[in-house]
Coordinates of C-alpha atoms and ligand atoms in Angstrom, one line a residue:
M23 CA 0.0 0.0 0.0
S24 CA 1.2 3.6 -0.7
D25 CA 1.4 6.1 2.1
T26 CA -1.7 7.8 1.0
Q27 CA -3.7 4.5 1.0
I28 CA -2.4 3.7 4.4
A29 CA -3.2 7.1 5.7
T30 CA -6.7 6.9 4.3
T31 CA -7.5 3.6 5.8
R32 CA -6.3 4.9 9.1
R33 CA -8.2 8.2 8.8
L34 CA -4.9 10.1 9.2
Q35 CA -4.0 12.8 6.8
S36 CA -0.5 14.1 6.2
S37 CA -0.1 17.9 6.4
K38 CA 2.7 20.2 7.5
V39 CA 2.1 21.4 11.0
P40 CA 2.4 25.2 10.9
S41 CA 5.3 25.7 13.2
S42 CA 6.1 29.5 13.0
R43 CA 4.1 32.1 14.9
I44 CA 3.3 33.9 11.7
G45 CA 2.2 30.7 10.1
R46 CA -0.2 29.9 12.9
L47 CA -1.5 33.4 13.0
F48 CA -2.2 33.1 9.2
H49 CA -4.1 29.9 9.7
Y50 CA -6.4 31.3 12.5
G51 CA -6.8 34.6 10.7
G52 CA -7.7 32.9 7.5
L53 CA -10.2 30.7 9.3
A54 CA -12.0 33.6 10.9
A55 CA -12.2 35.4 7.6
S56 CA -13.5 32.3 5.8
L57 CA -16.3 31.8 8.3
G58 CA -17.3 35.4 8.1
Y59 CA -16.4 36.7 11.5
G60 CA -19.7 38.4 12.4
A61 CA -21.7 35.4 11.3
A62 CA -19.4 33.1 13.3
S63 CA -19.8 35.2 16.4
E64 CA -23.6 35.1 16.2
L65 CA -23.6 31.5 15.4
L66 CA -21.3 30.6 18.3
R67 CA -23.2 32.9 20.7
R68 CA -26.4 31.1 19.9
T69 CA -24.9 27.6 20.0
T70 CA -23.0 28.2 23.3
S71 CA -25.5 30.2 25.3
G72 CA -26.7 27.2 27.3
P73 CA -29.9 25.4 27.9
E74 CA -31.7 28.3 29.7
D75 CA -31.6 30.3 26.6
S76 CA -34.6 29.9 24.4
Q77 CA -32.3 30.0 21.3
Y78 CA -30.5 26.9 22.5
T79 CA -32.8 24.8 20.3
S80 CA -33.1 27.4 17.6
S81 CA -32.5 26.2 14.1
L82 CA -29.8 28.8 13.6
V83 CA -26.9 26.6 14.4
M84 CA -23.6 26.1 12.8
T85 CA -24.0 25.1 9.2
E86 CA -22.5 21.9 8.0
A87 CA -20.1 23.9 5.9
N88 CA -18.9 26.0 8.8
V89 CA -18.6 23.0 11.1
S90 CA -16.4 21.3 8.4
R91 CA -14.3 24.4 8.0
L92 CA -13.7 24.6 11.8
V93 CA -13.0 20.9 12.1
S94 CA -10.5 20.8 9.3
K95 CA -8.7 23.9 10.5
L96 CA -8.6 23.0 14.1
S97 CA -7.4 19.5 13.2
Q98 CA -4.6 20.9 11.1
M99 CA -3.5 23.3 13.8
R100 CA -3.4 20.4 16.3
G101 CA -1.8 21.3 19.6
A102 CA -3.9 23.6 21.7
A103 CA -6.9 23.5 19.3
L104 CA -7.2 19.8 19.3
K105 CA -6.6 19.6 23.1
L106 CA -9.3 22.2 23.7
G107 CA -11.7 20.0 21.7
Q108 CA -10.8 17.0 23.9
F109 CA -10.9 18.9 27.1
M110 CA -14.3 20.4 26.4
S111 CA -15.8 17.2 24.9
I112 CA -15.0 15.2 27.9
Q113 CA -15.2 17.7 30.7
D114 CA -18.2 19.6 29.7
S115 CA -20.1 17.1 27.7
H116 CA -23.8 17.7 28.0
L117 CA -23.1 21.2 28.9
L118 CA -22.2 22.3 25.4
P119 CA -24.8 22.4 22.7
P120 CA -24.9 19.2 20.6
Q121 CA -23.5 21.0 17.5
V122 CA -20.4 22.2 19.4
E123 CA -19.9 18.8 20.9
E124 CA -20.2 17.2 17.5
M125 CA -17.6 19.6 16.2
F126 CA -15.1 18.7 18.9
R127 CA -15.8 15.0 18.4
R128 CA -15.0 15.4 14.8
V129 CA -11.8 17.3 15.5
Q130 CA -10.8 14.5 17.9
D131 CA -11.4 11.9 15.3
S132 CA -9.7 13.5 12.3
A133 CA -6.1 13.5 13.2
H134 CA -3.3 14.7 10.8
Y135 CA 0.3 13.6 10.7
M136 CA 3.6 15.3 9.7
P137 CA 5.0 14.7 6.3
D138 CA 8.1 12.5 6.2
W139 CA 10.6 15.4 5.8
Q140 CA 9.3 17.1 8.9
M141 CA 9.3 13.9 11.0
E142 CA 12.9 13.2 9.8
K143 CA 13.9 16.7 11.0
V144 CA 12.5 16.2 14.5
L145 CA 14.1 12.7 14.8
T146 CA 17.5 14.0 13.6
S147 CA 17.6 17.0 15.9
S148 CA 16.4 14.9 18.8
L149 CA 18.2 11.6 18.5
G150 CA 21.0 12.7 16.2
P151 CA 21.6 12.1 12.4
S152 CA 22.2 8.4 12.9
W153 CA 18.9 7.9 14.7
S154 CA 17.9 5.0 12.5
D155 CA 20.9 2.9 13.9
Y156 CA 19.0 2.4 17.1
F157 CA 16.2 0.5 15.3
V158 CA 16.1 -2.7 13.3
S159 CA 13.0 -1.4 11.5
F160 CA 11.0 1.8 11.6
D161 CA 7.5 2.3 10.0
R162 CA 7.7 5.8 8.6
V163 CA 3.9 6.1 8.5
P164 CA 2.4 6.6 11.9
F165 CA -0.3 4.3 13.2
A166 CA -1.7 6.8 15.6
A167 CA -1.9 10.6 15.7
A168 CA -2.8 12.6 18.7
S169 CA -3.0 16.2 19.9
I170 CA 0.6 17.0 20.2
G171 CA 2.4 14.1 18.5
Q172 CA 2.2 11.0 16.4
V173 CA 3.1 7.4 17.1
H174 CA 5.1 5.0 14.9
R175 CA 5.7 1.3 15.0
A176 CA 9.4 0.3 15.2
V177 CA 11.7 -2.5 16.4
L178 CA 14.4 -1.4 18.8
A179 CA 17.7 -3.1 18.2
A180 CA 19.0 -5.6 20.8
T181 CA 22.0 -3.4 21.4
S182 CA 19.7 -0.5 22.6
S183 CA 16.9 -2.4 24.2
P184 CA 16.7 -2.9 28.0
T185 CA 15.9 -6.7 27.5
G186 CA 19.0 -7.3 25.3
K187 CA 16.7 -8.5 22.5
D188 CA 15.1 -6.8 19.5
E189 CA 11.9 -5.4 20.9
P190 CA 8.7 -4.0 19.3
V191 CA 8.4 -0.4 20.4
A192 CA 6.0 2.6 19.9
V193 CA 7.8 5.8 19.1
K194 CA 5.9 8.9 20.0
I195 CA 7.2 12.0 18.1
Q196 CA 6.2 15.5 19.1
F197 CA 5.1 18.0 16.5
P198 CA 7.7 20.8 16.1
N199 CA 7.3 24.0 18.1
I200 CA 4.0 22.8 19.8
K201 CA 5.3 23.9 23.2
N202 CA 6.1 27.4 22.1
S203 CA 2.7 27.9 20.5
I204 CA 0.4 26.9 23.4
E205 CA -0.2 30.4 24.7
S206 CA -1.0 32.1 21.4
D207 CA -3.0 29.1 20.1
L208 CA -5.2 29.0 23.2
G209 CA -5.7 32.7 22.8
Y210 CA -6.9 32.3 19.2
V211 CA -9.1 29.3 20.0
K212 CA -10.7 31.2 22.8
L213 CA -11.3 34.1 20.6
L214 CA -12.9 32.0 17.9
L215 CA -15.0 30.1 20.4
T216 CA -16.3 33.0 22.5
A217 CA -16.0 35.9 20.0
G218 CA -16.1 38.2 23.0
R219 CA -19.1 37.7 25.1
L220 CA -20.5 34.4 24.6
L221 CA -20.2 31.5 27.1
P222 CA -22.2 31.4 30.3
K223 CA -20.4 33.2 33.1
G224 CA -20.2 30.2 35.5
L225 CA -18.1 28.3 33.0
F226 CA -15.1 30.5 34.1
L227 CA -13.6 29.9 30.7
D228 CA -10.4 31.8 31.6
R229 CA -9.8 29.5 34.5
T230 CA -10.4 26.5 32.3
I231 CA -8.0 27.8 29.7
R232 CA -5.4 28.5 32.4
A233 CA -5.7 24.9 33.7
M234 CA -5.4 23.6 30.1
K235 CA -2.3 25.7 29.5
E236 CA -0.6 24.2 32.5
E237 CA -1.7 20.7 31.5
L238 CA -0.5 21.1 27.9
A239 CA 2.9 22.5 28.9
D240 CA 3.3 19.3 31.0
E241 CA 2.2 17.1 28.2
C242 CA 4.7 18.6 25.8
N243 CA 7.5 17.3 28.1
Y244 CA 8.0 13.7 27.1
T245 CA 10.8 13.4 29.7
R246 CA 8.2 14.1 32.3
E247 CA 5.9 11.5 30.7
A248 CA 8.7 8.9 30.7
S249 CA 9.4 9.5 34.4
F250 CA 5.7 8.7 35.2
L251 CA 5.8 5.6 33.0
R252 CA 8.8 4.4 35.0
K253 CA 7.1 5.3 38.3
F254 CA 3.8 3.6 37.5
G255 CA 5.7 0.5 36.2
S256 CA 7.8 0.3 39.4
P257 CA 7.1 -2.4 42.1
E258 CA 5.7 0.3 44.5
Y259 CA 3.0 1.2 42.0
L260 CA 1.8 -1.3 39.4
G261 CA 4.9 -3.3 38.7
H262 CA 3.6 -6.3 40.7
D263 CA -0.1 -5.9 39.9
S264 CA -0.8 -8.5 37.3
R265 CA -4.1 -6.8 36.3
F266 CA -2.2 -4.1 34.6
K267 CA 0.7 -3.6 32.2
V268 CA 2.8 -0.4 32.0
P269 CA 5.2 -0.2 29.1
W270 CA 8.9 0.2 29.8
V271 CA 10.7 3.3 28.4
W272 CA 14.0 3.3 26.4
E273 CA 16.6 5.3 28.2
G274 CA 17.6 7.2 25.0
S275 CA 14.1 8.9 24.9
T276 CA 14.2 12.7 24.9
D277 CA 11.8 15.7 25.5
D278 CA 10.4 15.3 22.0
V279 CA 10.8 11.6 21.2
L280 CA 9.5 8.9 23.5
V281 CA 10.4 5.3 22.7
M282 CA 8.5 2.7 24.8
E283 CA 7.5 -0.9 24.8
R284 CA 4.7 -1.5 22.3
V285 CA 1.6 -3.1 23.8
H286 CA -0.9 -5.0 21.7
G287 CA -4.3 -4.7 23.3
V288 CA -7.3 -3.0 21.8
S289 CA -9.1 0.0 23.2
V290 CA -11.6 -1.0 25.9
G291 CA -14.2 1.6 24.6
G292 CA -14.2 0.5 21.0
S293 CA -16.2 -2.0 19.1
M294 CA -14.4 -4.9 20.8
V295 CA -16.7 -4.3 23.8
D296 CA -19.5 -6.2 22.0
K297 CA -17.4 -9.3 21.9
L298 CA -16.6 -9.4 25.6
S299 CA -18.4 -11.6 28.1
Q300 CA -20.3 -9.8 30.9
Q301 CA -17.8 -11.2 33.4
D302 CA -14.9 -9.6 31.5
R303 CA -16.7 -6.3 31.2
N304 CA -17.4 -6.2 34.9
D305 CA -13.8 -7.2 35.6
I306 CA -12.3 -4.5 33.3
A307 CA -14.5 -1.7 34.7
S308 CA -13.8 -2.8 38.2
R309 CA -10.0 -2.6 37.5
I310 CA -10.3 0.8 36.0
I311 CA -12.3 2.2 38.9
D312 CA -10.0 0.6 41.4
L313 CA -7.0 2.0 39.6
C314 CA -8.6 5.5 39.8
L315 CA -9.0 5.1 43.6
M316 CA -5.4 3.8 44.0
E317 CA -4.0 6.7 41.9
L318 CA -5.9 9.2 44.0
F319 CA -5.5 7.8 47.5
S320 CA -2.5 5.7 47.4
F321 CA -0.2 7.1 44.7
R322 CA -1.5 10.7 44.8
A323 CA -0.6 10.7 41.1
M324 CA -3.2 10.2 38.5
Q325 CA -3.2 9.8 34.8
T326 CA -6.0 12.3 34.1
D327 CA -6.9 11.7 30.5
P328 CA -9.8 9.1 30.6
N329 CA -9.9 8.7 26.9
W330 CA -10.9 5.1 26.0
T331 CA -7.9 4.7 23.8
N332 CA -5.6 5.0 26.8
F333 CA -6.9 1.7 28.2
L334 CA -6.1 -1.3 26.1
W335 CA -7.4 -4.8 26.8
N336 CA -5.1 -7.6 25.9
S337 CA -7.2 -10.8 25.7
R338 CA -4.1 -13.0 25.5
T339 CA -2.4 -11.8 28.7
R340 CA -5.8 -10.7 30.2
Q341 CA -4.2 -7.4 31.3
V342 CA -5.4 -3.8 31.0
E343 CA -2.5 -2.1 29.2
L344 CA -2.0 1.6 30.1
V345 CA -0.6 4.2 27.7
D346 CA -0.3 8.0 27.7
F347 CA 1.1 9.2 31.0
G348 CA 1.5 12.7 29.7
A349 CA -1.5 13.9 31.5
T350 CA -0.4 12.6 34.9
R351 CA -1.0 15.0 37.8
E352 CA 0.2 14.9 41.4
Y353 CA -2.0 16.0 44.3
S354 CA -1.0 17.3 47.7
K355 CA -1.7 15.2 50.7
E356 CA -3.8 18.0 52.2
F357 CA -6.0 18.2 49.1
I358 CA -6.6 14.4 49.0
D359 CA -7.4 14.3 52.7
N360 CA -10.0 17.0 52.3
W361 CA -11.4 15.5 49.1
L362 CA -11.8 12.1 50.7
R363 CA -13.6 13.7 53.7
L364 CA -15.9 15.5 51.3
I365 CA -16.8 12.3 49.4
Q366 CA -17.2 10.4 52.7
A367 CA -19.6 13.1 53.9
A368 CA -21.5 13.0 50.6
A369 CA -21.7 9.2 50.8
L370 CA -23.2 9.5 54.3
E371 CA -25.6 12.3 53.1
D372 CA -24.2 14.6 55.9
R373 CA -25.1 18.0 54.6
E374 CA -23.2 20.0 57.2
A375 CA -20.0 18.0 56.8
C376 CA -20.4 18.4 53.0
I377 CA -20.5 22.2 53.4
E378 CA -17.5 22.2 55.8
W379 CA -15.2 20.2 53.5
S380 CA -16.4 22.0 50.4
L381 CA -15.4 25.3 52.1
K382 CA -12.0 23.9 53.1
L383 CA -11.4 22.8 49.5
G384 CA -12.5 26.1 48.1
Y385 CA -15.6 24.8 46.2
L386 CA -17.6 27.3 48.2
T387 CA -16.9 30.7 49.6
G388 CA -19.5 30.7 52.4
E389 CA -21.5 33.5 50.6
E390 CA -23.5 31.2 48.4
N391 CA -27.3 31.3 48.3
E392 CA -29.5 28.2 49.2
I393 CA -30.0 27.4 45.5
M394 CA -26.3 27.0 44.9
L395 CA -25.7 25.2 48.1
N396 CA -28.4 22.7 47.4
A397 CA -27.3 22.1 43.8
H398 CA -23.6 21.6 44.9
I399 CA -24.4 19.3 47.7
Q400 CA -26.9 17.3 45.7
S401 CA -24.4 16.8 42.9
M402 CA -21.7 15.7 45.3
Q403 CA -24.1 13.2 46.9
L404 CA -25.2 11.9 43.5
L405 CA -21.5 11.5 42.5
A406 CA -20.9 9.5 45.7
T407 CA -23.9 7.2 45.1
P408 CA -21.8 4.1 43.9
F409 CA -19.9 4.3 47.2
K410 CA -22.8 4.7 49.6
V411 CA -23.4 2.0 52.2
S412 CA -27.1 2.1 51.4
T413 CA -26.5 1.4 47.6
P414 CA -27.1 -2.2 46.6
Q415 CA -23.9 -3.8 45.2
P416 CA -22.6 -4.6 42.7
F417 CA -23.6 -1.3 41.3
A418 CA -24.9 -1.4 37.7
F419 CA -23.6 1.2 35.2
G420 CA -25.0 1.6 31.7
R421 CA -28.2 2.4 29.9
G422 CA -31.5 2.1 31.8
T423 CA -29.8 1.7 35.1
H424 CA -29.9 3.7 38.3
W425 CA -26.6 5.3 37.3
A426 CA -28.1 6.6 34.0
K427 CA -30.8 8.4 36.1
I428 CA -28.1 9.8 38.4
T429 CA -26.0 11.2 35.6
A430 CA -29.2 12.9 34.2
E431 CA -29.8 14.4 37.7
I432 CA -26.2 15.6 38.0
R433 CA -26.5 17.2 34.5
A434 CA -29.6 19.0 35.6
Q435 CA -27.6 20.7 38.4
I436 CA -25.0 22.1 36.0
P437 CA -27.0 25.1 34.6
V438 CA -28.1 26.0 38.2
M439 CA -24.5 25.9 39.4
L440 CA -23.3 27.9 36.4
Q441 CA -25.8 30.6 37.2
H442 CA -25.2 30.8 40.9
R443 CA -21.6 29.8 41.3
L444 CA -19.5 32.5 43.1
T445 CA -16.1 30.9 42.6
P446 CA -14.6 28.5 40.1
P447 CA -14.1 25.0 41.4
P448 CA -10.6 24.2 42.8
Q449 CA -7.9 23.8 40.1
E450 CA -7.3 20.2 41.0
T451 CA -10.8 19.2 40.4
Y452 CA -10.7 20.0 36.7
S453 CA -8.5 16.9 36.0
L454 CA -9.9 14.9 38.9
N455 CA -13.5 15.2 37.9
R456 CA -12.6 14.5 34.3
K457 CA -11.0 11.3 35.2
L458 CA -13.6 10.1 37.6
S459 CA -16.5 10.9 35.3
G460 CA -14.5 9.3 32.5
A461 CA -14.0 6.1 34.5
F462 CA -17.7 5.9 35.3
L463 CA -18.6 6.7 31.7
L464 CA -16.3 3.8 30.6
A465 CA -18.1 1.5 33.0
S466 CA -21.4 2.6 31.5
R467 CA -20.0 2.0 28.0
L468 CA -19.1 -1.5 29.1
G469 CA -22.5 -2.0 30.6
A470 CA -20.7 -3.2 33.7
S471 CA -21.7 -4.0 37.3
V472 CA -19.0 -3.2 39.8
D473 CA -18.9 -3.7 43.6
C474 CA -17.9 -0.1 44.2
G475 CA -18.9 -0.4 47.9
C476 CA -16.2 -3.0 48.5
L477 CA -13.6 -1.1 46.6
W478 CA -14.4 2.0 48.6
E479 CA -14.4 0.2 52.0
D480 CA -11.1 -1.3 51.2
L481 CA -9.6 2.1 50.4
V482 CA -11.0 3.9 53.4
S483 CA -9.9 1.2 55.8
K484 CA -6.3 1.5 54.6
Y485 CA -6.2 5.3 54.3
S486 CA -4.4 7.3 56.9
F487 CA -5.1 11.0 57.2
G488 CA -2.5 13.7 57.9
S489 CA 1.2 13.7 57.1
Ligands
ATP12 N1 3.2 1.9 24.1 C1 2.3 1.9 23.2 N2 2.0 0.7 22.6 C2 1.0 0.7 21.6 N3 0.3 1.8 21.2 C3 0.6 2.9 21.8 C4 1.6 3.1 22.8 N4 1.6 4.4 23.2 C5 0.7 5.0 22.4 N5 0.1 4.2 21.6 C6 -1.0 4.5 20.7 O1 -0.9 5.8 20.3 C7 -2.1 6.6 20.6 C8 -1.7 8.0 21.0 O2 -0.7 7.9 22.1 P1 -0.9 8.9 23.4 O3 -2.3 8.8 23.9 O4 0.2 8.5 24.3 O5 -0.6 10.3 22.7 P2 -1.1 11.7 23.1 O6 -0.3 12.7 22.3 O7 -1.0 11.9 24.6 O8 -2.6 11.6 22.7 P3 -3.9 12.2 23.3 O9 -3.6 13.6 23.7 O10 -4.9 12.0 22.2 O11 -4.2 11.3 24.5 C9 -2.7 5.7 21.8 O12 -4.1 6.0 21.9 C10 -2.4 4.3 21.3 O13 -3.3 3.9 20.3

């Protein structure tokens, strides 16, 4: 097959990543012009003004042509633009109007990759002109493209590999200059999205964008990612836990090129789900929720991107293989102590304690009205439902279950909180909520039943508060 054929079958497109500031400015500027800026503003205002707005369901939504233009431009810009799509589509799903969600979903699906000469340039400057000597073979067409990089199949030569044998590896190569463009890209994307005055105030978009900026800067540092891969693979973390597999990292990896053991499982959220037995689905979901709890309360370091493609099921080894540690965050002991107290209070339906720990965490200022207090407490209690003593176990996720009703109820609280919120949620909760809701969503996708009460009890009984 030719490169083009391969790219087509994989839904990847080759296109030069605009790497200069001027180049990027030109791309965004051109996009705004092609959409007709005034029309775009009005369009976006109407489609992002939220469910309370009567125009929310209005027929004046983004036209198919405009959606396609945005999708293709944002996909080509990659970096911040694509990340924003991911961030919003996971974190704020059901908050954004369906057309905007659909746009982000399409941006996420339509990845591009660097042309060969640009990839060669990154590899040469990062690993040196003889970079290919490290490999027995190297597939020059990537098999996966992502927000800030692309991933190639290769075989690491025995002389370089940590096992002393030729080893199949995945080589993640970062797009050039991505890290230098974060700030300006996010600015342009925000401008395009909000066109000045558009999103509901409680979204605290500036705050969300600041959180994203920090996360993106971390994700552009593959050396940081490599250190978390090593940490999670160590015996103190998951090294001895046979339920999981964490790839090893080649020591020659750099800030821009990450070479790691290639794993062979398939995404747990994809179409393979239909082929799994109910027992396996329950087991996989249980492992993923347990992993979430271990990351939070035991490691205090969490891989916060709950994208399904980051959990791979290997039916031969019967392990959940974990990839993408770029979005790993660490949390202070104080934050985790307080957050655990809050969830415990919510699980016990103790309103006063819920307020107390929410104040400590900075969720509330103490000046909130009753409407906000009730919405906040109710949503925390709903979120804690799987862990409540009174909840029958195993807890069923998925369509038509109690959990489906709960998520609808949590969703109903969002516009209320957006309207009455006095302070943005604590910074840590952006990534934490994203991961937790992602894990529950995955359990729902798997239609799994999980004994969450047992997982929770086990955790609480082992946890020690304080330093
Ligand atoms: N070690 C590996 N073995 C096999 N496949 C891998 C490996 N690492 C990454 N991949 C594949 O490459 C894809 C993208 O990798 P990864 O998620 O690490 O990149 P990313 O830039 O952080 O992407 P995103 O921002 O979309 O999460 C993964 O979803 C997976 O399909």
